[in-house]
Coordinates of C-alpha atoms in Angstrom, one line a residue:
M14 CA 41.1 4.8 2.0
K15 CA 39.0 6.8 0.7
T16 CA 35.8 6.5 1.6
W17 CA 33.8 8.6 -1.3
L18 CA 34.2 7.9 -5.1
E19 CA 35.2 11.8 -6.2
K20 CA 32.8 11.4 -9.4
W21 CA 29.7 9.3 -10.3
N22 CA 27.1 9.5 -13.1
P23 CA 26.6 5.6 -14.4
E24 CA 24.6 7.6 -16.9
D25 CA 27.0 8.7 -19.0
E26 CA 27.6 6.0 -21.6
A27 CA 31.4 6.6 -21.9
Y28 CA 32.1 7.0 -17.7
W29 CA 30.4 3.7 -17.4
N30 CA 32.4 1.3 -19.9
S31 CA 35.4 2.8 -19.0
E32 CA 35.6 2.6 -15.1
G33 CA 31.9 3.0 -13.4
S34 CA 30.5 -0.5 -14.8
K35 CA 33.8 -2.1 -12.6
I36 CA 32.9 -0.5 -9.6
A37 CA 28.9 -1.2 -9.6
W38 CA 29.3 -5.2 -10.4
R39 CA 31.9 -5.1 -7.5
T40 CA 29.9 -3.4 -5.0
L41 CA 26.9 -5.7 -6.4
I42 CA 28.6 -8.9 -5.8
I43 CA 30.1 -7.9 -2.5
T44 CA 26.9 -6.4 -1.4
T45 CA 25.0 -9.6 -2.5
I46 CA 27.0 -12.3 -0.5
T47 CA 26.9 -10.3 2.9
L48 CA 22.9 -9.6 2.1
T49 CA 22.5 -12.9 1.9
L50 CA 24.3 -13.7 5.4
S51 CA 22.1 -11.0 6.6
F52 CA 18.5 -13.0 5.4
A53 CA 20.3 -16.0 6.8
S54 CA 20.9 -14.7 10.1
W55 CA 17.4 -12.9 9.9
F56 CA 15.7 -16.3 9.7
M57 CA 17.7 -18.5 11.6
M58 CA 14.8 -18.4 14.6
S59 CA 12.1 -19.4 12.6
V60 CA 14.2 -23.0 12.4
I61 CA 15.7 -23.1 15.5
A62 CA 12.4 -22.4 17.2
V63 CA 11.1 -25.1 15.7
K64 CA 13.8 -27.7 17.5
L65 CA 14.2 -26.1 20.9
P66 CA 11.3 -28.1 22.7
G67 CA 13.0 -31.1 21.8
L68 CA 16.2 -29.7 23.9
G69 CA 13.9 -29.5 26.9
F70 CA 12.9 -25.9 26.8
N71 CA 9.7 -25.3 28.3
F72 CA 8.3 -22.7 25.8
S73 CA 4.9 -22.4 24.9
K74 CA 3.0 -22.9 21.6
D75 CA 2.3 -18.5 21.6
Q76 CA 6.1 -18.3 23.0
L77 CA 7.1 -20.0 19.9
F78 CA 5.7 -17.7 17.4
W79 CA 6.8 -14.8 18.9
L80 CA 10.6 -16.2 18.5
T81 CA 9.8 -16.0 14.7
A82 CA 7.6 -13.0 15.1
I83 CA 9.8 -10.4 17.0
P84 CA 12.8 -11.1 14.4
G85 CA 10.6 -9.3 12.1
L86 CA 9.3 -6.3 14.2
A87 CA 12.9 -5.7 15.0
A88 CA 13.9 -5.7 11.1
G89 CA 10.7 -3.5 10.5
L90 CA 11.7 -0.6 12.7
L91 CA 15.6 -1.0 11.7
R92 CA 14.7 -0.7 8.5
I93 CA 12.8 2.5 9.0
I94 CA 16.6 3.9 10.5
H95 CA 18.1 2.3 7.8
T96 CA 16.7 4.2 4.9
F97 CA 18.2 7.0 6.1
L98 CA 21.3 6.1 6.5
L99 CA 23.0 5.8 3.2
P100 CA 23.0 9.3 2.2
I101 CA 24.5 10.2 5.8
F102 CA 27.2 7.5 5.9
G103 CA 27.4 6.1 2.7
T104 CA 27.8 2.6 1.8
R105 CA 31.1 1.3 2.6
H106 CA 30.7 2.1 6.5
I107 CA 26.9 0.7 6.8
I108 CA 28.0 -2.5 5.0
S109 CA 30.9 -3.3 6.9
F110 CA 29.1 -2.2 10.4
A111 CA 26.0 -4.1 9.1
T112 CA 27.9 -6.9 8.5
A113 CA 30.3 -7.3 12.0
I114 CA 27.5 -6.4 14.2
K115 CA 25.2 -9.5 13.0
L116 CA 28.3 -11.3 15.0
I117 CA 25.9 -10.3 18.4
P118 CA 23.0 -12.3 17.4
V119 CA 24.9 -15.3 15.8
I120 CA 27.6 -15.8 18.8
G121 CA 24.7 -14.4 21.7
I122 CA 21.8 -17.6 20.6
G123 CA 24.5 -20.4 20.2
F124 CA 25.5 -20.2 23.6
A125 CA 21.8 -19.5 24.9
I126 CA 20.6 -23.0 23.1
M127 CA 23.8 -25.2 25.2
N128 CA 22.0 -23.9 28.6
V129 CA 18.4 -25.3 28.7
N130 CA 17.7 -23.3 31.5
T131 CA 18.4 -19.9 29.5
P132 CA 14.7 -17.8 30.0
F133 CA 12.6 -16.6 27.5
W134 CA 13.3 -13.4 27.7
V135 CA 16.6 -13.9 26.6
F136 CA 15.4 -15.8 23.6
A137 CA 13.3 -12.9 22.8
V138 CA 16.2 -10.2 22.8
L139 CA 18.4 -12.3 20.8
A140 CA 15.7 -12.8 18.4
F141 CA 15.2 -8.9 18.3
T142 CA 19.1 -8.7 17.4
T143 CA 18.6 -11.3 14.5
G144 CA 16.9 -8.2 13.2
F145 CA 19.7 -6.5 12.0
G146 CA 20.3 -8.8 9.2
G147 CA 16.6 -7.6 8.0
G148 CA 17.0 -4.1 9.1
D149 CA 19.7 -3.5 6.5
F150 CA 18.3 -4.3 3.5
S151 CA 16.9 -0.7 3.1
S152 CA 20.3 -0.2 3.1
Y153 CA 21.6 -2.5 0.5
M154 CA 18.4 -1.8 -1.9
P155 CA 18.8 2.0 -2.2
S156 CA 22.7 1.9 -2.3
T157 CA 22.2 -0.9 -5.5
S158 CA 19.9 1.8 -6.9
L159 CA 22.1 4.7 -7.3
F160 CA 25.1 2.3 -8.6
F161 CA 23.5 1.4 -12.0
P162 CA 22.0 2.9 -14.6
Q163 CA 18.1 3.3 -15.4
R164 CA 18.2 0.5 -18.0
L165 CA 20.0 -2.3 -15.4
K166 CA 18.3 -1.0 -12.7
G167 CA 15.7 -3.8 -12.7
T168 CA 18.3 -6.5 -13.3
A169 CA 20.6 -5.3 -10.5
L170 CA 18.0 -5.0 -7.6
G171 CA 16.7 -8.4 -9.0
I172 CA 20.1 -10.1 -8.8
Q173 CA 20.5 -8.7 -5.7
A174 CA 17.4 -9.0 -3.5
G175 CA 16.7 -12.3 -4.8
I176 CA 20.1 -14.1 -4.6
G177 CA 19.8 -12.2 -1.2
N178 CA 16.3 -14.1 -0.5
F179 CA 18.4 -17.1 -1.1
G180 CA 19.9 -16.6 2.6
V181 CA 16.5 -17.7 4.1
S182 CA 16.2 -20.8 2.1
I183 CA 20.2 -21.4 3.4
A184 CA 18.9 -21.0 6.7
Q185 CA 16.6 -23.4 6.5
F186 CA 18.2 -26.1 4.5
V187 CA 21.5 -25.8 6.0
T188 CA 20.4 -26.2 9.6
P189 CA 19.1 -29.9 9.6
L190 CA 22.5 -30.5 8.2
V191 CA 24.7 -28.4 10.2
I192 CA 23.3 -29.7 13.7
S193 CA 25.1 -32.9 13.3
V194 CA 28.4 -31.1 13.4
G195 CA 29.7 -30.5 16.5
I196 CA 31.9 -26.7 15.8
F197 CA 31.6 -25.5 19.4
G198 CA 30.6 -27.2 22.9
A199 CA 28.3 -30.6 23.3
S200 CA 25.8 -32.2 21.7
T201 CA 22.3 -32.3 23.3
I202 CA 19.9 -34.9 23.2
F203 CA 16.6 -34.2 20.9
T204 CA 13.5 -35.7 21.7
S205 CA 10.8 -36.3 19.7
I206 CA 7.7 -38.1 20.2
D207 CA 5.8 -40.2 17.5
P208 CA 2.1 -39.5 17.6
K209 CA 0.9 -43.6 16.3
E210 CA 3.2 -45.1 18.3
T211 CA 1.7 -42.4 21.4
L212 CA -1.6 -43.8 20.5
A213 CA -0.3 -47.5 20.9
V214 CA 1.1 -46.8 24.2
F215 CA -2.7 -46.1 25.1
Q216 CA -4.4 -48.6 23.7
N217 CA -2.0 -51.1 25.8
S218 CA -1.9 -49.7 29.0
S219 CA -4.2 -49.9 31.9
I220 CA -6.9 -46.8 32.7
E221 CA -5.2 -47.2 36.5
K222 CA -1.6 -47.1 35.6
Q223 CA -2.4 -44.2 33.3
K224 CA -4.1 -42.8 36.5
E225 CA -1.2 -43.3 38.3
V226 CA 0.8 -41.7 36.0
F227 CA -0.6 -38.5 35.3
G228 CA -1.7 -38.3 39.0
A229 CA 1.8 -37.7 39.8
L230 CA 2.3 -34.7 37.9
D231 CA 2.0 -30.9 39.4
T232 CA -1.7 -29.8 38.9
E233 CA -0.2 -27.1 36.7
V234 CA 1.4 -29.4 34.6
Q235 CA -1.9 -31.7 34.2
T236 CA -3.4 -28.2 33.5
K237 CA -1.5 -27.7 30.6
I238 CA -1.6 -31.1 29.3
L239 CA -5.0 -30.9 29.2
S240 CA -4.9 -27.5 27.0
N241 CA -3.9 -29.6 24.0
V242 CA -6.9 -31.1 24.0
K243 CA -10.0 -28.6 22.3
K244 CA -12.5 -27.6 25.1
N245 CA -15.5 -28.3 23.5
I246 CA -14.1 -32.3 24.5
V247 CA -12.8 -31.4 27.5
D248 CA -15.9 -29.7 28.5
S249 CA -18.3 -32.6 27.6
V250 CA -16.4 -35.3 29.0
S251 CA -15.9 -33.0 32.4
T252 CA -20.2 -32.7 32.0
A253 CA -20.1 -36.3 31.9
V254 CA -18.2 -37.5 34.3
K255 CA -19.4 -34.7 36.7
S256 CA -16.2 -33.7 37.9
N257 CA -13.4 -31.2 36.7
D258 CA -10.6 -33.1 39.0
N259 CA -7.6 -32.9 35.9
V260 CA -7.0 -36.7 36.7
I261 CA -10.8 -38.1 36.1
V262 CA -11.1 -35.6 33.1
F263 CA -8.1 -36.9 31.4
T264 CA -8.4 -40.6 31.7
S265 CA -11.8 -40.3 31.0
L266 CA -10.8 -38.6 27.6
P267 CA -11.3 -40.8 24.3
I268 CA -8.0 -43.1 24.1
K269 CA -6.8 -40.6 20.9
A270 CA -7.2 -37.3 22.6
K271 CA -5.1 -38.8 25.5
A272 CA -2.4 -39.6 23.7
K273 CA -2.8 -36.3 21.2
A274 CA -2.8 -34.9 24.8
I275 CA 0.7 -36.3 25.7
A276 CA 2.1 -36.2 22.2
N277 CA 1.6 -32.3 21.8
A278 CA 3.3 -31.8 25.2
N279 CA 6.8 -30.5 25.5
P280 CA 9.2 -33.6 24.4
K281 CA 11.1 -33.9 27.5
L282 CA 7.5 -34.3 29.4
A283 CA 6.2 -36.4 27.1
E284 CA 9.1 -38.7 27.6
K285 CA 8.5 -39.0 31.3
I286 CA 5.4 -39.9 31.0
I287 CA 5.2 -42.2 28.4
N288 CA 8.1 -43.9 29.5
N289 CA 6.3 -44.3 33.1
I290 CA 3.4 -45.5 31.6
S291 CA 5.4 -48.2 28.8
T292 CA 9.4 -48.4 29.6
E293 CA 9.1 -50.7 26.7
N294 CA 7.8 -48.1 23.5
A295 CA 8.7 -47.0 20.2
A296 CA 6.7 -43.3 20.8
V297 CA 9.8 -41.7 22.4
K298 CA 12.7 -41.3 19.8
N299 CA 15.9 -39.4 21.0
K300 CA 19.0 -38.3 18.9
P301 CA 22.3 -36.1 20.0
I302 CA 22.3 -32.7 17.9
Y303 CA 24.0 -29.6 18.4
L304 CA 21.5 -26.9 17.9
Q305 CA 24.2 -24.3 18.5
S306 CA 26.1 -24.6 15.4
A307 CA 23.1 -23.7 13.4
A308 CA 24.1 -20.1 14.8
F309 CA 27.2 -20.6 15.2
W310 CA 28.5 -21.4 11.4
Y311 CA 27.8 -17.8 10.1
A312 CA 30.4 -16.5 12.5
P313 CA 33.9 -16.7 10.2
F314 CA 31.4 -16.1 7.2
L315 CA 30.4 -12.6 8.7
I316 CA 34.0 -11.6 10.1
I317 CA 35.5 -12.1 6.2
M318 CA 32.7 -10.1 4.6
A319 CA 32.9 -7.2 7.1
F320 CA 36.7 -7.1 6.3
I321 CA 36.3 -7.4 2.4
S322 CA 33.5 -4.9 2.5
W323 CA 35.7 -2.3 4.4
F324 CA 38.7 -2.8 2.0
Y325 CA 37.0 -3.2 -1.6
L326 CA 33.6 -0.8 -0.9
R327 CA 33.2 2.5 -1.7
S328 CA 30.3 5.3 -1.3
I329 CA 28.5 7.2 -3.9
P330 CA 28.6 11.1 -2.5
M331 CA 25.1 11.7 -2.2
K332 CA 24.5 13.7 0.8
A333 CA 21.5 14.8 2.7
S334 CA 20.5 15.1 6.0
V335 CA 17.4 13.2 7.9
K336 CA 15.1 16.1 7.7
E337 CA 15.8 16.8 3.7
Q338 CA 14.9 12.8 2.9
F339 CA 11.2 13.3 4.5
D340 CA 10.0 14.7 1.9
I341 CA 9.1 11.4 0.4
F342 CA 6.6 11.3 2.8
S343 CA 4.7 14.4 0.9
N344 CA 4.2 12.2 -1.9
K345 CA 1.1 9.6 -2.2
H346 CA 3.2 7.4 -4.6
T347 CA 5.3 7.0 -1.7
W348 CA 2.4 5.5 0.3
Y349 CA 0.9 3.2 -2.6
C350 CA 4.2 1.8 -3.5
T351 CA 4.3 0.8 0.7
I352 CA 0.9 -1.0 0.2
T353 CA 1.9 -2.7 -3.0
Y354 CA 5.2 -4.2 -1.3
V355 CA 3.9 -5.0 1.8
M356 CA 2.0 -7.4 -0.7
T357 CA 4.8 -9.1 -2.1
F358 CA 8.0 -8.6 0.0
G359 CA 5.7 -8.7 3.0
T360 CA 3.8 -11.9 2.0
F361 CA 7.1 -13.4 1.1
A362 CA 9.3 -12.9 4.3
G363 CA 6.0 -13.5 6.6
L364 CA 5.6 -17.1 5.2
S365 CA 9.1 -17.7 5.4
A366 CA 9.0 -17.1 9.7
A367 CA 5.6 -18.9 9.9
F368 CA 5.8 -22.0 7.4
P369 CA 7.8 -24.3 9.8
L370 CA 5.7 -23.7 12.9
M371 CA 2.5 -23.8 10.2
I372 CA 3.5 -27.4 9.2
K373 CA 4.5 -28.3 12.8
F374 CA 1.0 -26.5 14.4
L375 CA -1.7 -27.7 11.5
Y376 CA -0.4 -31.1 10.5
G377 CA 1.9 -32.4 13.4
D378 CA -0.5 -34.3 15.1
F379 CA -1.4 -36.5 12.1
P380 CA 0.4 -40.4 12.4
N381 CA 3.6 -40.4 10.6
A382 CA 3.6 -36.4 10.5
P383 CA 5.5 -34.2 8.6
D384 CA 9.2 -33.1 9.0
P385 CA 8.9 -29.3 9.4
L386 CA 12.7 -28.1 8.1
V387 CA 12.0 -30.9 5.6
Y388 CA 9.6 -28.5 3.5
A389 CA 10.1 -25.3 4.7
F390 CA 13.1 -24.4 2.8
Y391 CA 11.8 -25.4 -0.2
G392 CA 9.0 -21.5 -0.2
P393 CA 12.2 -19.1 0.2
L394 CA 13.9 -21.0 -2.6
I395 CA 11.1 -20.6 -4.8
G396 CA 10.5 -17.4 -4.4
S397 CA 14.1 -16.1 -4.1
A398 CA 14.9 -17.7 -7.8
S399 CA 11.3 -16.3 -9.2
R400 CA 12.8 -12.9 -8.2
I401 CA 16.0 -13.0 -10.3
A402 CA 14.1 -15.2 -12.8
F403 CA 11.0 -11.7 -13.6
G404 CA 14.3 -8.7 -12.4
F405 CA 15.1 -9.7 -16.0
V406 CA 11.6 -9.7 -17.1
A407 CA 10.9 -6.6 -15.6
D408 CA 13.0 -4.6 -17.4
K409 CA 11.5 -5.9 -20.9
V410 CA 7.7 -5.7 -20.1
G411 CA 7.7 -2.8 -16.9
G412 CA 7.4 -3.8 -13.6
A413 CA 3.3 -2.6 -13.1
I414 CA 1.9 -6.2 -14.7
L415 CA 4.0 -8.3 -12.9
T416 CA 2.7 -7.1 -9.7
T417 CA -0.9 -7.1 -10.8
I418 CA -0.6 -10.5 -11.5
T419 CA 1.4 -11.5 -8.2
G420 CA -1.6 -9.9 -6.6
L421 CA -3.8 -12.0 -8.3
G422 CA -1.5 -15.3 -7.9
I423 CA -1.5 -14.3 -3.9
L424 CA -5.2 -14.1 -4.0
A425 CA -5.8 -17.6 -5.5
G426 CA -4.3 -18.7 -3.3
A427 CA -5.2 -17.7 -0.2
I428 CA -9.1 -18.6 -1.1
I429 CA -8.0 -22.3 -2.4
L430 CA -6.2 -22.8 1.5
V431 CA -10.0 -21.4 3.2
T432 CA -12.1 -23.2 0.6
Q433 CA -10.3 -26.6 0.4
G434 CA -9.8 -26.5 4.3
L435 CA -6.0 -27.0 4.0
V436 CA -5.5 -24.4 7.1
A437 CA -8.0 -26.4 9.1
P438 CA -6.7 -29.5 8.1
T439 CA -8.6 -33.1 9.3
S440 CA -6.5 -35.5 7.5
L441 CA -2.8 -35.4 6.3
D442 CA -3.7 -36.6 3.0
Q443 CA -4.7 -32.6 2.6
F444 CA -0.6 -31.9 3.0
P445 CA 0.5 -32.2 -0.3
L446 CA -2.0 -29.7 -1.9
F447 CA -0.8 -27.2 1.2
V448 CA 2.4 -27.7 0.5
T449 CA 1.9 -26.6 -3.3
V450 CA -0.7 -24.0 -2.7
I451 CA 2.4 -22.3 -0.4
L452 CA 4.9 -22.9 -2.4
A453 CA 2.8 -21.5 -5.5
M454 CA 2.5 -17.9 -3.6
F455 CA 5.9 -17.7 -2.5
F456 CA 6.4 -17.9 -6.8
F457 CA 4.4 -15.2 -7.1
T458 CA 5.4 -13.4 -4.3
G459 CA 9.1 -13.7 -6.1
I460 CA 7.5 -12.3 -9.1
G461 CA 5.6 -9.4 -7.6
N462 CA 9.1 -8.4 -5.5
A463 CA 11.2 -8.1 -9.2
G464 CA 8.2 -6.1 -10.6
T465 CA 7.8 -3.6 -7.5
F466 CA 11.5 -2.5 -7.2
R467 CA 11.8 -2.3 -11.1
Q468 CA 8.6 0.3 -10.6
Y469 CA 9.7 2.6 -8.1
P470 CA 13.1 4.0 -9.6
I471 CA 10.1 5.0 -12.7
I472 CA 7.9 6.1 -10.1
F473 CA 10.2 8.6 -9.0
K474 CA 12.8 8.8 -11.9
E475 CA 13.0 12.9 -11.2
N476 CA 14.9 12.2 -8.4
P477 CA 16.8 9.3 -7.4
R478 CA 17.8 10.6 -4.2
Q479 CA 14.0 9.9 -3.4
A480 CA 13.7 6.8 -5.4
A481 CA 16.3 5.2 -3.0
G482 CA 14.4 6.5 -0.1
V483 CA 11.2 5.0 -1.4
I484 CA 12.5 1.7 -2.2
G485 CA 14.0 1.7 1.5
W486 CA 10.7 2.8 3.1
T487 CA 8.6 0.5 1.3
A488 CA 11.1 -2.4 2.5
A489 CA 11.0 -0.8 5.8
I490 CA 7.0 -1.7 6.4
A491 CA 7.1 -4.9 4.4
A492 CA 10.4 -6.6 6.9
F493 CA 7.1 -6.5 9.6
G494 CA 5.8 -9.5 7.4
P495 CA 7.1 -11.8 9.4
F496 CA 5.9 -10.6 12.7
I497 CA 2.1 -9.6 11.6
F498 CA 2.2 -13.3 9.9
S499 CA 3.7 -15.1 12.6
K500 CA 1.7 -13.4 15.7
L501 CA -1.6 -13.4 13.7
I502 CA -1.3 -16.8 12.4
G503 CA -0.5 -18.2 16.2
N504 CA -3.1 -16.5 17.7
N505 CA -5.8 -17.9 15.1
I506 CA -3.7 -21.9 16.1
S507 CA -4.2 -20.9 19.5
A508 CA -7.7 -19.9 19.5
N509 CA -9.2 -22.3 17.2
G510 CA -6.7 -24.7 15.6
T511 CA -7.1 -23.1 12.3
V512 CA -5.6 -20.3 10.3
N513 CA -8.4 -19.7 8.4
Q514 CA -9.3 -16.0 9.3
F515 CA -5.6 -15.1 8.5
F516 CA -5.8 -16.4 5.3
I517 CA -9.4 -14.5 4.9
G518 CA -7.8 -11.2 5.9
V519 CA -4.9 -11.6 3.4
C520 CA -7.7 -12.2 0.7
F521 CA -9.4 -8.8 1.0
F522 CA -6.0 -6.6 1.6
T523 CA -4.8 -8.6 -1.5
I524 CA -7.7 -7.4 -3.5
V525 CA -7.1 -3.5 -2.4
A526 CA -3.5 -3.8 -3.0
T527 CA -3.5 -4.9 -6.7
G528 CA -6.4 -2.7 -7.2
I529 CA -4.2 0.2 -6.3
N530 CA -1.7 -0.9 -8.6
W531 CA -3.5 -1.5 -11.2
W532 CA -5.1 2.1 -10.9
F533 CA -2.4 4.2 -10.8
Y534 CA 0.4 2.0 -12.1
N535 CA -0.6 -0.8 -14.5
R536 CA -4.1 0.4 -16.8
K537 CA -3.9 2.4 -19.8
N538 CA -3.6 5.6 -19.1
C539 CA -2.7 5.3 -15.6
E540 CA -0.7 8.2 -13.9
K541 CA 2.5 6.7 -13.4
P542 CA 3.0 4.0 -15.7
S543 CA 5.9 1.4 -14.4

């Protein structure tokens, strides 16, 4: 079977109508389905990580954020490689291999979950391999750009990237459903702790009993539990009782602080402590789940699509060495486009990865705290839908104006999050507005993702090969979004329990990126109207 097409000229209307259109749309359908699986497998760790402590994995808050950050780091690095692969290997070989190789993280993570003694480094390595799903985007989009004529590029890229982005929502929507199904392996007891009922346990138990149970713990465990209490509270109590002894300090804490410290501990440890204080309580909730199914369910779809890709895809004859492709870096617009796409897709991917853990660690301490996975999938869903919808709009009005609108939308959202205290909450009453603002930011990122990918082929219209390369490169750098967002947000929360500093930084970056887009691509008489 031939890999390379003998002829390809989508701008020739007669050729397009006779055979080009059929090949292009068939390619778009197959690659879009596989790209959706790519995004889903790329983000599966962001939803699995939330559940790991409840199974008994003793990972710290920082380690959980690392597990959601590493896939972004891996995807960014792998996208840089993918940027240069298309002219060398072609669509058929790249898509087929990229689809099959994702079986490594899917099967590996499934087995790792089934053993509660699996060390963190194994999960970290497997989290890196989920980057396979994020990395191949920089081959997919340049490929699609080449298959369609200029007048349909915005539509085709909007459809593929938008539907592909739905993979994030699929990962976050399907996970709560599929973990109740035993695809392979036995169920595991998932433990969750109710903060409100934990407070009731401490209110209805004696100081002596609390001291006895806490004192029986290892010193290291005691210290770890106390780290869940704000440092100024621990210091003031230690000063008041004139002691640094963990047991004395803990038992002298206000009841709410003690309950919060235990509720925020590893659920299995909290279960042991609470049950030892009160044998009959409503704070500990146990249920059997199959978390490994959240990884295993991808496997049959990946196998099927790998075979379909091999037998039905062909490659456009466009040959260029890696060295020849480096010419994009001598063009200043490559770097300007990189900045604007980091603003649009970097924010989309970053929020997608960090949103569940933000809900858990910003609002999880309040009574009747929300389940992160109930809300997490809505953001990527909205961002993906707006990317598809505005792909058609971008073909009509141009992409630059949409990118400018996106920048203003993201900026407004970040300002509201900070000024209204939504990322430094003092009450669960702030949660609805927090979710609303985050979802609005997702909506604007979808608009910008559609706008930017309409812009780039026009900005580099003199050289389609360069245009494809720039699409791959910008996507590579923007893929670091999950790493940047997860690590910086995690560091902010660990340091002071808020994310104000991070979103102040988002404000400044968005102003710069929007200014660049407006000056070079959007204003009247700009250098590259697009």
